[in-house]
Amino acid sequence: MSIPTLEEVARAAGVSRATASRVVNGSPSVRVEARESVERAVAQLGYVPNRISRSLVTRRVDSIGVVIAEPTGRIFGDPFFAEVLRGISAGLAARQMQLVLVISQSPEEERRAARYLTGGHVEGVILFSLHGDDGLPEYLQSNGVPVVVGGEPPRGTRVSYVDNDNHGGAFAAVKHLIEQGRTRIATITGPLDMPAGVTRRLGYHDALRAAGRTPDADLEESGEFTREGGQRSMEVLLQRCPDIDAVFAASDLMAAGALSALYAAGRRVPEDVAVVGFDDSIIALSTQPALSSVHQSMEVMGRELVSVLLQTVDARDHVLRRVVLETELIVRQSSGGPQTGKN
Amino acid sequence: MSIPTLEEVARAAGVSRATASRVVNGSPSVRVEARESVERAVAQLGYVPNRISRSLVTRRVDSIGVVIAEPTGRIFGDPFFAEVLRGISAGLAARQMQLVLVISQSPEEERRAARYLTGGHVEGVILFSLHGDDGLPEYLQSNGVPVVVGGEPPRGTRVSYVDNDNHGGAFAAVKHLIEQGRTRIATITGPLDMPAGVTRRLGYHDALRAAGRTPDADLEESGEFTREGGQRSMEVLLQRCPDIDAVFAASDLMAAGALSALYAAGRRVPEDVAVVGFDDSIIALSTQPALSSVHQSMEVMGRELVSVLLQTVDARDHVLRRVVLETELIVRQSSGGPQTGKN
DNA sequence: CTGAAAGCGCTTACAG
DNA sequence: CTGAAAGCGCTTACAG
């Protein structure tokens, strides 16, 4: 009735606890008879090892934590996160580790989460979409918890990370719009307290400057990485500068919102206004017209994050590891690509 | 450098490990001097209790698992889940427990998750959107893990659950459409291997029968609870029965998809076809026109799930607990409600 | 109010 | 190949 322990398995199998443990952990140095006897007892009693106890002695735990520093609304609205989680999960599979997603939506819940993560429950943690001065990575590290950040960490934070080439991607997108002959290129930025928001905006600026143009603050609006934000920003931009003929949105979700606003305003895409997004998520293929976008594989990022984290865990060192993944511009119909936008 | 233990705190504070433990756990029976000395040591050493060790002796753990039995794509596409998670998190706050979301996307990952959940990491688990013959609830229970299911569990599964009144909600929706004078009322069902899908369909049938009508299989199509599924189903229904003048979709997301299909087919909503959804999620307010929908509070469901789970955990009994939450039809523009659909 | 001691369920040198 | 024993970091009767 109650949950069986190794002790009981050993007794039922007529061996010592040590031998039972060896069998359960697949040690090769156990006689067949003993092994089979233990296996029979395990099956009969329905024994499941208590990982908590095991952790205490092995000082290893079979899971890693993933923290996404966003209100659940955004986490669950953006396909970005689903993709990255898929990648992390795939990367973990080979190591038989469990992904544990920790959600916190208020300062109090954040403290609870911090306590959980430093309490020995996870081997290390992957942090996502950090804002401004989030102290979590430093707190965790100072408590001996290995940390890797997905995306560029806030300035001045000494922490390993895996990032996409946000600058290069934004640069390529805007360069493409310039080459299409567009002259009034606006941008809908991400939140400027997030490095990804800042860096993509910088790529936009640098591409303009590289073509001998001067960035114009009137052509910029922040869309908070949400669909609604993108739509609102586009409305504001059209109001302020009716002559806009192109827009670079720092995420696909915002680009989708911008498309709605352009449609509502009677502008044709791409004839009147060309649009390029960022992420190249499934959204890019479901918009009308299909969305040109900067491709980045969040699934690959997930795998890399796991790889970097486990390297750090295994090495037990304090080496800072950085990985920057390439991005690539995919041109579709929304910026003048062919009608039947096969990727 | 290395992580300090209670032992070291005790030594630094000049007390026994027992006293240090009492202070850390807020026991009242400790002299002030001792307390302050320990608190100083804790602060100075940066001591964080190892919850794993604590769990081993208290036989309690500070987290509960939440399993959503869906591919991440769907989890992250439907606001439904975000809401319910918010409710669970809120319900947990009072108990200082951590929500741990366990994601599995393949049979292998499912086995890993099952091992994790039975390994002593969680106090109990909340299971979501179970399909057909999922054996997880029974497996967990037989391994001593308290379980509560969100939504109606598969037939024949003896497990506690919290459900919404799916039948009553669907019945009210269809009754409303009949009262609006609609004569060819179609339905886009959820997956029929999920109880919620089956029960909402039954509510649709029963409302028709209560009005003396006979359900017509040609007017039913399954939409898999996704936006795309809803759109596709609506297209099929229109093709098959061009005279449809109303549709009850078993989720808002599917209703939104249906709206797109109706729009593309040139049907006016509600003039030509009235539409009612189910969930009353944020989607219902963001569609054009605003969507009539059966309201259910997923946040309340989340809180109830926590409450039922913790009751079971505290009681350590095998009592089956069931809670059914009311649903309420909210009439908006898509089925003839007022233009400026407040609420 | 406080400490010595037992014990939670497991793994792993160590000796045989 | 196997078992007795120590120990992981903590809590908690128990005795004082």
XYZ file of C-alpha atoms (C1' of nucleotides) in Angstrom:
718
model
C 0.000 0.000 0.000
C 2.617 2.499 1.018
C 5.487 3.357 -1.264
C 8.195 0.679 -1.216
C 11.813 1.567 -0.488
C 15.033 0.029 -1.699
C 15.351 -1.645 1.671
C 12.141 -3.569 1.090
C 13.170 -4.522 -2.401
C 16.475 -5.818 -1.072
C 14.753 -7.856 1.604
C 12.276 -9.345 -0.858
C 15.128 -10.209 -3.214
C 17.302 -11.622 -0.450
C 20.232 -9.302 -1.148
C 21.753 -6.240 0.466
C 20.583 -2.698 -0.167
C 23.853 -2.075 -1.996
C 23.245 -4.833 -4.496
C 19.663 -3.778 -5.029
C 20.904 -0.262 -5.702
C 23.418 -1.561 -8.220
C 20.756 -3.418 -10.132
C 18.425 -0.458 -10.167
C 21.228 1.707 -11.516
C 22.303 -0.801 -14.118
C 25.724 -1.597 -12.730
C 27.314 -4.390 -14.796
C 29.015 -6.083 -11.881
C 26.109 -8.048 -10.494
C 25.582 -11.766 -10.863
C 22.637 -12.699 -13.083
C 20.782 -14.536 -10.333
C 21.003 -11.542 -8.028
C 20.012 -9.189 -10.818
C 16.982 -11.207 -11.752
C 15.899 -11.622 -8.192
C 16.043 -7.869 -7.655
C 14.272 -7.166 -10.901
C 11.490 -9.481 -9.871
C 11.129 -7.745 -6.526
C 11.099 -4.334 -8.192
C 8.342 -5.388 -10.545
C 6.324 -7.097 -7.871
C 6.486 -4.288 -5.352
C 6.158 -1.573 -7.965
C 9.333 0.075 -6.755
C 10.138 3.534 -8.057
C 13.405 5.091 -6.855
C 13.100 8.172 -4.706
C 15.102 10.676 -6.753
C 15.184 13.113 -3.902
C 17.213 10.741 -1.765
C 19.393 9.817 -4.654
C 20.096 13.469 -5.321
C 21.197 14.003 -1.793
C 24.089 11.607 -2.184
C 24.945 11.969 -5.843
C 24.664 15.749 -5.566
C 23.052 15.631 -8.970
C 19.500 16.170 -9.880
C 17.663 15.089 -12.977
C 16.156 18.340 -14.107
C 16.940 21.830 -15.248
C 14.809 24.895 -14.751
C 13.612 27.221 -17.443
C 12.470 30.673 -16.450
C 10.675 32.952 -18.843
C 10.552 36.423 -17.369
C 7.279 37.466 -18.910
C 3.673 37.572 -17.830
C 2.028 34.296 -18.865
C -0.082 36.195 -21.330
C 2.927 36.902 -23.484
C 4.566 33.541 -22.973
C 1.492 31.824 -24.232
C 0.812 34.210 -27.052
C 4.104 34.040 -28.878
C 5.078 30.903 -30.835
C 8.674 31.919 -30.216
C 8.564 30.360 -26.754
C 6.947 27.128 -27.861
C 9.719 26.640 -30.384
C 12.503 27.314 -27.962
C 10.978 24.982 -25.398
C 10.810 22.285 -28.006
C 14.508 22.761 -28.695
C 15.412 22.652 -25.034
C 13.368 19.544 -24.513
C 15.018 17.850 -27.467
C 18.462 18.818 -26.217
C 17.656 17.368 -22.812
C 16.371 14.068 -24.123
C 19.816 12.649 -24.701
C 20.702 13.302 -21.084
C 17.531 11.906 -19.597
C 16.801 15.169 -17.885
C 13.490 16.791 -17.264
C 12.571 20.302 -18.322
C 10.847 22.172 -15.538
C 9.187 25.422 -16.474
C 8.984 27.909 -13.663
C 6.445 30.652 -14.094
C 6.211 33.769 -11.987
C 3.945 36.673 -12.591
C 4.465 38.917 -9.625
C 7.393 40.037 -7.485
C 6.254 37.704 -4.744
C 6.100 34.759 -7.100
C 9.498 35.705 -8.394
C 10.966 35.424 -4.927
C 9.341 32.073 -4.511
C 10.806 30.952 -7.809
C 14.270 32.186 -6.836
C 14.059 30.190 -3.631
C 12.973 27.130 -5.563
C 15.808 27.417 -8.046
C 18.485 27.846 -5.382
C 17.027 25.090 -3.230
C 18.735 22.260 -5.053
C 15.819 21.289 -7.257
C 17.587 21.918 -10.526
C 20.988 21.262 -11.971
C 21.062 24.648 -13.636
C 18.776 27.185 -15.182
C 18.045 28.668 -18.548
C 16.731 32.213 -18.385
C 14.685 33.892 -21.020
C 13.756 37.324 -22.217
C 15.363 39.177 -19.384
C 14.417 42.784 -18.957
C 16.588 45.693 -17.919
C 18.147 45.189 -14.538
C 16.851 41.771 -13.635
C 19.053 40.528 -10.808
C 18.041 36.879 -11.112
C 21.032 35.618 -13.113
C 23.465 37.114 -10.641
C 21.502 35.905 -7.653
C 21.453 32.364 -8.968
C 25.110 32.354 -9.880
C 26.179 33.683 -6.512
C 24.283 30.788 -5.001
C 26.149 28.275 -7.060
C 23.481 27.595 -9.648
C 24.809 27.388 -13.228
C 22.988 29.804 -15.511
C 22.677 30.410 -19.233
C 20.685 33.213 -20.745
C 18.732 32.886 -23.971
C 19.300 36.084 -25.895
C 21.703 38.879 -25.099
C 21.868 39.453 -21.344
C 21.480 42.951 -19.907
C 24.643 45.057 -20.131
C 27.173 44.420 -17.452
C 25.831 41.015 -16.479
C 28.598 38.442 -16.434
C 26.779 35.348 -17.594
C 26.960 32.789 -20.364
C 24.490 33.200 -23.175
C 23.282 32.046 -26.550
C 22.034 34.769 -28.826
C 20.884 35.272 -32.364
C 22.646 37.762 -34.544
C 20.065 40.456 -33.975
C 22.165 43.258 -35.397
C 23.049 41.384 -38.560
C 19.463 40.294 -39.102
C 18.010 43.768 -38.685
C 20.742 45.224 -40.858
C 20.007 42.767 -43.659
C 16.276 43.437 -43.459
C 16.643 47.185 -43.755
C 19.329 46.945 -46.418
C 16.888 44.836 -48.416
C 14.165 47.469 -48.080
C 16.578 50.147 -49.222
C 17.547 48.067 -52.227
C 13.862 47.757 -53.059
C 13.918 51.505 -53.531
C 12.035 52.366 -50.344
C 12.768 55.820 -49.043
C 10.681 56.257 -45.873
C 11.467 53.173 -43.838
C 9.898 53.064 -40.389
C 10.580 50.598 -37.606
C 8.436 49.103 -34.886
C 10.909 48.269 -32.162
C 10.730 45.806 -29.307
C 10.816 47.060 -25.718
C 13.924 49.187 -25.337
C 14.644 47.754 -21.906
C 15.409 44.476 -23.619
C 18.729 43.948 -25.391
C 17.037 42.295 -28.370
C 14.898 45.401 -28.753
C 17.887 47.726 -28.559
C 20.127 45.717 -30.852
C 17.589 45.245 -33.622
C 16.928 48.968 -33.535
C 20.655 49.586 -33.818
C 20.831 47.302 -36.850
C 18.077 49.409 -38.412
C 20.005 52.609 -37.710
C 23.272 51.231 -38.999
C 21.747 49.998 -42.237
C 20.271 53.434 -42.870
C 23.594 55.119 -42.131
C 25.481 52.647 -44.299
C 23.276 53.865 -47.172
C 24.028 57.465 -46.346
C 20.710 58.159 -44.647
C 19.955 59.693 -41.277
C 17.668 57.899 -38.824
C 14.537 59.892 -38.051
C 12.990 59.483 -34.606
C 9.549 60.102 -36.062
C 9.837 56.810 -37.913
C 10.268 54.768 -34.737
C 7.667 53.389 -32.400
C 7.865 50.733 -29.718
C 5.502 47.775 -30.044
C 6.356 45.703 -26.948
C 6.699 42.515 -28.999
C 2.929 41.976 -29.036
C 0.423 41.833 -31.867
C -1.643 44.642 -30.364
C 1.491 46.740 -29.844
C 2.442 46.279 -33.478
C -0.967 47.315 -34.652
C -1.081 50.379 -32.423
C 2.446 51.423 -33.409
C 1.621 51.159 -37.072
C -1.430 53.363 -36.587
C 0.655 55.962 -34.783
C 3.350 55.849 -37.451
C 0.863 56.242 -40.305
C -0.719 59.163 -38.522
C 2.603 60.862 -37.956
C 4.234 60.075 -41.299
C 1.622 59.221 -43.950
C 4.379 58.884 -46.540
C 5.906 55.767 -45.007
C 6.639 53.208 -47.723
C 8.255 50.444 -45.683
C 8.399 49.155 -42.143
C 10.752 46.842 -40.344
C 9.040 45.233 -37.351
C 11.323 43.678 -34.758
C 9.093 40.603 -34.414
C 6.641 38.674 -36.584
C 3.845 39.144 -34.110
C 4.270 42.926 -34.304
C 4.537 42.705 -38.084
C 1.222 40.837 -38.144
C -0.328 43.619 -36.092
C 1.160 46.198 -38.457
C -0.336 44.349 -41.415
C -3.800 44.640 -39.827
C -3.333 48.366 -39.299
C -2.113 48.872 -42.871
C -5.047 46.902 -44.202
C -7.474 48.947 -42.112
C -5.858 52.127 -43.413
C -6.312 50.972 -46.982
C -2.610 50.608 -47.757
C -1.576 47.802 -50.048
C 1.298 45.527 -49.031
C 3.815 45.507 -50.592
C 2.767 48.017 -53.292
C 2.304 50.981 -50.941
C 4.174 49.755 -47.908
C 6.687 46.907 -47.747
C 6.864 44.978 -44.479
C 9.605 42.824 -42.998
C 9.353 41.010 -39.675
C 11.791 39.192 -37.436
C 11.726 35.580 -36.146
C 10.428 33.825 -39.236
C 8.017 31.914 -37.025
C 4.917 30.110 -38.281
C 3.204 33.476 -38.169
C 5.230 34.644 -41.154
C 3.610 32.029 -43.343
C 0.097 32.543 -42.076
C -0.190 36.269 -42.762
C -1.758 37.703 -45.879
C 0.465 38.421 -47.802
C 3.199 36.051 -46.599
C 5.676 37.929 -44.469
C 9.319 38.555 -45.300
C 11.221 37.910 -42.107
C 14.620 37.430 -40.540
C 14.998 33.738 -39.915
C 16.359 32.452 -36.655
C 15.895 28.933 -35.436
C 14.601 29.016 -31.902
C 14.787 25.265 -31.868
C 18.512 25.415 -32.530
C 18.805 28.053 -29.852
C 17.086 25.716 -27.412
C 19.535 22.951 -28.171
C 22.513 25.265 -27.857
C 21.266 26.560 -24.546
C 21.122 23.041 -23.184
C 24.539 22.262 -24.539
C 26.126 25.331 -22.979
C 24.359 24.802 -19.671
C 25.371 21.179 -19.391
C 28.950 22.025 -20.306
C 29.004 24.437 -17.413
C 27.347 21.964 -15.103
C 29.777 19.204 -16.024
C 32.855 21.368 -15.816
C 31.737 23.033 -12.588
C 33.732 26.045 -13.714
C 33.099 29.735 -13.988
C 33.933 30.102 -17.642
C 31.720 32.465 -19.602
C 30.482 30.806 -22.753
C 28.935 32.710 -25.594
C 27.308 31.433 -28.742
C 25.890 33.662 -31.445
C 23.663 32.019 -34.023
C 23.377 33.227 -37.571
C 20.245 34.858 -38.883
C 19.117 34.976 -42.478
C 16.669 37.176 -44.333
C 13.839 35.312 -46.024
C 12.134 37.434 -48.657
C 8.458 36.790 -49.248
C 5.585 38.665 -50.740
C 5.233 41.391 -48.113
C 8.408 43.049 -49.348
C 8.193 42.244 -53.010
C 9.077 38.565 -53.088
C 7.275 36.184 -55.476
C 3.543 35.561 -55.096
C 3.717 31.900 -54.293
C 6.099 32.436 -51.443
C 7.780 29.110 -51.129
C 10.255 29.779 -48.367
C 33.044 29.687 -2.196
C 31.189 26.451 -1.921
C 27.592 26.351 -0.782
C 27.273 26.632 2.992
C 25.355 24.027 4.994
C 23.354 24.369 8.170
C 26.280 22.804 10.005
C 28.517 25.701 9.030
C 25.889 28.241 9.949
C 25.527 26.607 13.359
C 29.264 26.623 13.930
C 29.585 30.272 12.903
C 26.703 31.180 15.201
C 28.000 29.095 18.085
C 24.872 27.009 18.428
C 23.807 23.474 17.557
C 22.489 22.447 14.198
C 19.096 21.926 15.809
C 18.882 25.498 16.990
C 20.069 26.848 13.672
C 17.372 24.790 11.986
C 14.749 26.192 14.344
C 15.725 29.736 13.530
C 15.720 29.110 9.813
C 12.256 27.617 10.082
C 10.909 30.396 12.252
C 10.309 28.380 15.398
C 9.189 30.707 18.204
C 11.004 28.880 20.958
C 14.478 30.282 20.457
C 16.143 32.863 22.661
C 16.643 36.233 20.952
C 20.421 36.154 21.285
C 20.613 32.755 19.653
C 18.195 33.816 16.971
C 20.116 36.937 16.111
C 23.406 35.138 16.099
C 22.070 32.576 13.655
C 20.464 35.210 11.478
C 23.777 37.018 11.286
C 25.566 33.844 10.267
C 22.937 33.080 7.633
C 23.294 36.528 6.122
C 27.058 36.497 6.248
C 27.498 33.069 4.722
C 24.652 33.527 2.273
C 23.016 30.374 3.504
C 20.120 28.964 1.473
C 18.468 25.827 2.830
C 18.762 22.708 0.742
C 15.122 21.867 0.148
C 16.017 18.443 -1.131
C 17.419 17.407 2.226
C 14.555 19.007 4.028
C 12.106 17.086 1.880
C 13.746 13.826 2.737
C 12.882 14.204 6.388
C 9.664 16.191 6.263
C 8.375 13.979 3.464
C 6.938 17.119 2.003
C 8.068 19.009 -0.985
C 7.389 22.593 -1.930
C 6.014 22.207 -5.396
C 3.246 20.690 -7.415
C 3.441 19.516 -10.992
C 1.194 20.600 -13.802
C 1.029 18.446 -16.888
C -0.662 19.606 -20.035
C -1.094 16.675 -22.355
C -0.791 18.593 -25.581
C 1.942 19.339 -28.066
C 3.579 22.630 -27.074
C 2.178 24.185 -30.208
C -1.321 23.981 -28.855
C -0.402 24.823 -25.287
C 1.171 28.000 -26.427
C -1.476 28.949 -28.911
C -4.536 28.891 -26.707
C -5.079 31.620 -24.078
C -7.077 29.039 -22.161
C -3.905 27.541 -20.723
C -2.360 30.848 -19.742
C -5.463 31.680 -17.762
C -5.618 28.396 -15.978
C -1.945 28.573 -15.096
C -2.494 32.009 -13.673
C -5.268 30.622 -11.470
C -3.145 27.718 -10.293
C -0.266 30.011 -9.518
C -2.528 32.314 -7.544
C -4.000 29.408 -5.616
C -0.527 28.180 -4.760
C 0.729 31.535 -3.526
C -0.990 31.232 -0.172
C 0.772 27.938 0.451
C 4.193 29.070 -0.624
C 4.366 26.360 -3.205
C 5.956 26.435 -6.589
C 4.196 25.580 -9.824
C 6.303 23.327 -11.988
C 5.146 22.860 -15.532
C 6.165 19.579 -17.060
C 6.083 19.433 -20.808
C 6.360 16.301 -22.887
C 5.940 16.059 -26.598
C 6.740 12.491 -27.417
C 6.118 9.084 -25.866
C 9.705 9.000 -24.687
C 9.422 12.375 -23.033
C 6.181 11.250 -21.476
C 7.921 8.337 -19.796
C 10.599 10.679 -18.548
C 7.944 12.978 -17.150
C 6.142 10.097 -15.454
C 9.382 9.075 -13.788
C 9.972 12.621 -12.676
C 6.514 12.973 -11.199
C 6.697 9.712 -9.277
C 10.235 10.395 -8.106
C 9.229 12.527 -5.160
C 9.730 15.891 -6.806
C 6.166 17.047 -6.435
C 3.531 16.931 -3.769
C 0.837 16.166 -6.285
C -0.082 16.805 -9.854
C -2.695 18.622 -11.836
C -3.398 17.066 -15.196
C -4.862 18.851 -18.143
C -6.690 18.156 -21.351
C -6.412 14.426 -21.143
C -7.176 12.494 -24.273
C -8.915 9.173 -24.628
C -7.172 6.434 -22.765
C -4.299 8.293 -21.179
C -2.989 6.060 -18.423
C -1.044 8.775 -16.624
C -3.575 9.579 -13.888
C -3.847 5.950 -12.894
C -0.110 5.403 -13.055
C 0.533 8.355 -10.792
C -2.140 7.390 -8.310
C -0.947 3.834 -8.065
C 2.449 5.247 -7.199
C 1.053 7.304 -4.380
C 0.996 10.651 -6.128
C -2.176 12.680 -5.495
C -3.813 13.705 -8.752
C -6.521 16.103 -9.847
C -7.709 16.439 -13.406
C -8.758 19.738 -14.953
C -11.838 19.039 -17.005
C -13.838 15.845 -17.153
C -11.561 12.812 -16.984
C -11.854 9.998 -19.522
C -14.708 7.584 -18.779
C -13.936 4.960 -16.222
C -11.014 6.788 -14.662
C -11.388 7.024 -10.909
C -9.830 10.377 -10.192
C -10.763 13.707 -8.637
C -11.543 16.501 -11.018
C -12.734 20.049 -11.492
C -14.825 20.643 -14.548
C -16.907 23.341 -16.132
C -20.533 22.695 -16.889
C -19.895 21.903 -20.522
C -23.281 20.404 -21.147
C -25.178 23.313 -19.613
C -23.074 25.855 -21.459
C -23.516 24.229 -24.853
C -27.203 23.739 -24.200
C -27.670 27.414 -23.358
C -25.750 28.519 -26.437
C -27.828 26.435 -28.826
C -31.092 27.283 -27.073
C -30.189 30.941 -27.589
C -29.605 30.401 -31.308
C -32.947 28.631 -31.620
C -34.658 31.505 -29.846
C -33.065 33.854 -32.341
C -35.077 32.034 -34.964
C -32.174 30.135 -36.507
C -33.171 26.948 -38.233
C -30.001 25.386 -39.617
C -27.658 25.358 -36.669
C -24.292 23.687 -37.271
C -21.622 22.835 -34.728
C -17.876 22.706 -34.869
C -16.955 20.191 -32.203
C -13.751 19.673 -30.257
C -11.839 16.397 -30.622
C -14.242 13.576 -29.854
C -11.603 11.679 -27.927
C -11.775 14.411 -25.293
C -14.648 14.486 -22.818
C -15.071 18.250 -23.240
C -15.532 17.688 -26.961
C -18.074 14.946 -26.439
C -20.060 16.708 -23.729
C -20.382 20.002 -25.565
C -21.603 18.130 -28.595
C -24.145 16.363 -26.432
C -25.363 19.722 -25.096
C -25.858 20.806 -28.699
C -27.869 17.673 -29.479
C -29.973 17.941 -26.357
C -30.845 21.579 -26.982
C -31.987 20.717 -30.503
C -34.051 17.809 -29.233
C -35.545 19.910 -26.447
C -36.847 22.173 -29.207
C -38.285 19.224 -31.053
C -35.576 19.085 -33.711
C -33.459 16.197 -34.863
C -29.680 16.483 -34.940
C -28.247 16.188 -38.431
C -24.794 14.677 -38.819
C -24.178 16.824 -41.882
C -24.174 19.855 -39.629
C -21.282 18.603 -37.495
C -17.576 18.871 -38.092
C -14.620 18.412 -35.765
C -12.228 21.344 -35.391
C -9.609 19.972 -32.998
C -9.844 23.053 -30.773
C -7.535 25.040 -33.074
C -8.061 28.189 -35.110
C -7.093 26.437 -38.316
C -9.377 23.525 -37.502
C -12.273 25.922 -36.961
C -11.661 27.631 -40.259
C -11.387 24.390 -42.181
C -14.490 22.957 -40.530
C -16.511 26.042 -41.401
C -15.428 25.781 -45.024
C -16.476 22.147 -45.130
C -19.816 22.904 -43.482
C -20.595 25.749 -45.879
C -19.761 23.538 -48.794
C -21.941 20.746 -47.546
C -24.852 22.821 -46.246
C -24.877 26.280 -47.850
C -28.099 27.097 -45.997
C -26.493 27.123 -42.548
C -27.689 30.152 -40.596
C -25.926 29.592 -37.265
C -22.959 27.780 -35.835
C -21.997 26.800 -32.335
C -18.229 26.358 -32.062
C -16.981 24.426 -29.034
C -14.135 26.897 -28.432
C -13.443 30.575 -29.086
C -10.353 29.785 -31.087
C -12.382 27.593 -33.439
C -15.099 30.259 -33.572
C -12.474 32.808 -34.621
C -11.381 30.467 -37.397
C -15.013 30.018 -38.432
C -15.444 33.776 -38.574
C -12.536 34.019 -41.022
C -14.063 31.339 -43.217
C -17.485 33.019 -43.154
C -15.905 36.332 -44.025
C -13.976 34.776 -46.898
C -17.209 33.186 -48.148
C -18.963 36.530 -48.112
C -21.409 35.662 -45.324
C -22.356 38.425 -42.933
C -22.235 37.742 -39.190
C -24.745 37.761 -37.570
C -27.131 38.681 -40.409
C -26.525 35.572 -42.526
C -24.921 33.317 -39.962
C -24.954 33.721 -36.171
C -21.899 32.441 -34.305
C -21.433 31.431 -30.676
C -18.164 30.241 -29.176
C -17.155 28.615 -25.919
C -14.603 29.797 -23.301
C -15.268 33.529 -23.364
C -11.527 34.103 -23.465
C -9.897 37.352 -24.563
C -10.346 36.120 -28.107
C -14.093 36.658 -27.862
C -13.577 40.383 -27.461
C -10.969 40.736 -30.148
C -12.910 39.224 -33.033
C -14.860 41.266 -35.527
C -17.758 41.253 -34.677
C -17.414 40.567 -30.951
C -18.137 36.926 -30.248
C -21.004 35.576 -28.193
C -19.545 32.893 -26.005
C -20.130 30.593 -23.076
C -18.259 32.067 -20.164
C -16.165 29.896 -17.894
C -13.482 31.237 -15.643
C -10.315 29.284 -16.170
C -8.741 31.285 -13.418
C -11.353 30.044 -10.973
C -10.808 26.549 -12.277
C -7.096 26.913 -11.562
C -7.780 27.948 -8.000
C -10.242 25.126 -7.470
C -7.784 22.610 -8.840
C -5.202 23.716 -6.319
C -7.719 23.624 -3.535
C -8.861 20.100 -4.347
C -5.312 18.860 -4.827
C -4.093 20.281 -1.538
C -7.107 18.870 0.289
C -6.161 15.455 -1.001
C -2.526 15.976 -0.153
C -3.313 17.123 3.377
C -5.842 14.417 4.045
C -3.694 11.689 2.495
C -6.916 9.905 1.674
C -8.373 8.285 -1.374
C -11.567 10.277 -1.497
C -12.730 11.254 -4.961
C -13.550 14.933 -5.074
C -15.515 16.541 -7.848
C -16.254 20.181 -8.493
C -18.352 21.428 -11.376
C -18.195 25.132 -12.121
C -21.058 27.071 -13.603
C -20.952 28.433 -17.108
C -22.921 31.401 -18.429
C -23.818 32.473 -21.919
C -22.605 35.953 -22.840
C -24.445 37.338 -25.850
C -22.517 39.720 -28.074
C -22.787 40.958 -31.604
C -21.958 37.722 -33.417
C -25.327 36.268 -32.464
C -27.425 39.396 -32.528
C -26.351 41.141 -29.330
C -25.986 44.937 -29.217
C -23.348 46.659 -31.362
C -21.244 48.074 -28.565
C -20.870 44.781 -26.813
C -19.875 45.791 -23.313
C -19.038 42.878 -21.005
C 15.159 27.280 25.480
C 18.786 23.865 23.675
C 21.674 19.916 22.139
C 22.815 14.909 21.156
C 21.055 11.548 18.477
C 18.287 9.156 15.264
C 16.718 8.858 10.856
C 14.641 10.218 6.008
C 16.138 6.785 1.280
C 19.622 6.411 -1.217
C 24.859 5.598 -3.209
C 29.521 4.305 -2.963
C 34.225 3.666 -1.489
C 36.127 -0.124 1.079
C 37.223 -4.626 2.337
C 36.557 -9.097 1.437
C 30.550 -10.136 -7.234
C 28.700 -8.533 -2.545
C 27.718 -6.496 2.048
C 28.525 -3.454 6.245
C 29.104 1.102 7.005
C 29.465 5.904 6.313
C 27.392 9.844 4.840
C 24.557 13.370 1.774
C 21.906 17.978 4.639
C 18.363 18.406 7.022
C 14.356 17.993 11.014
C 12.453 16.524 15.229
C 11.082 13.841 19.171
C 13.439 13.364 23.508
C 15.677 14.556 27.600
C 17.352 18.018 30.121
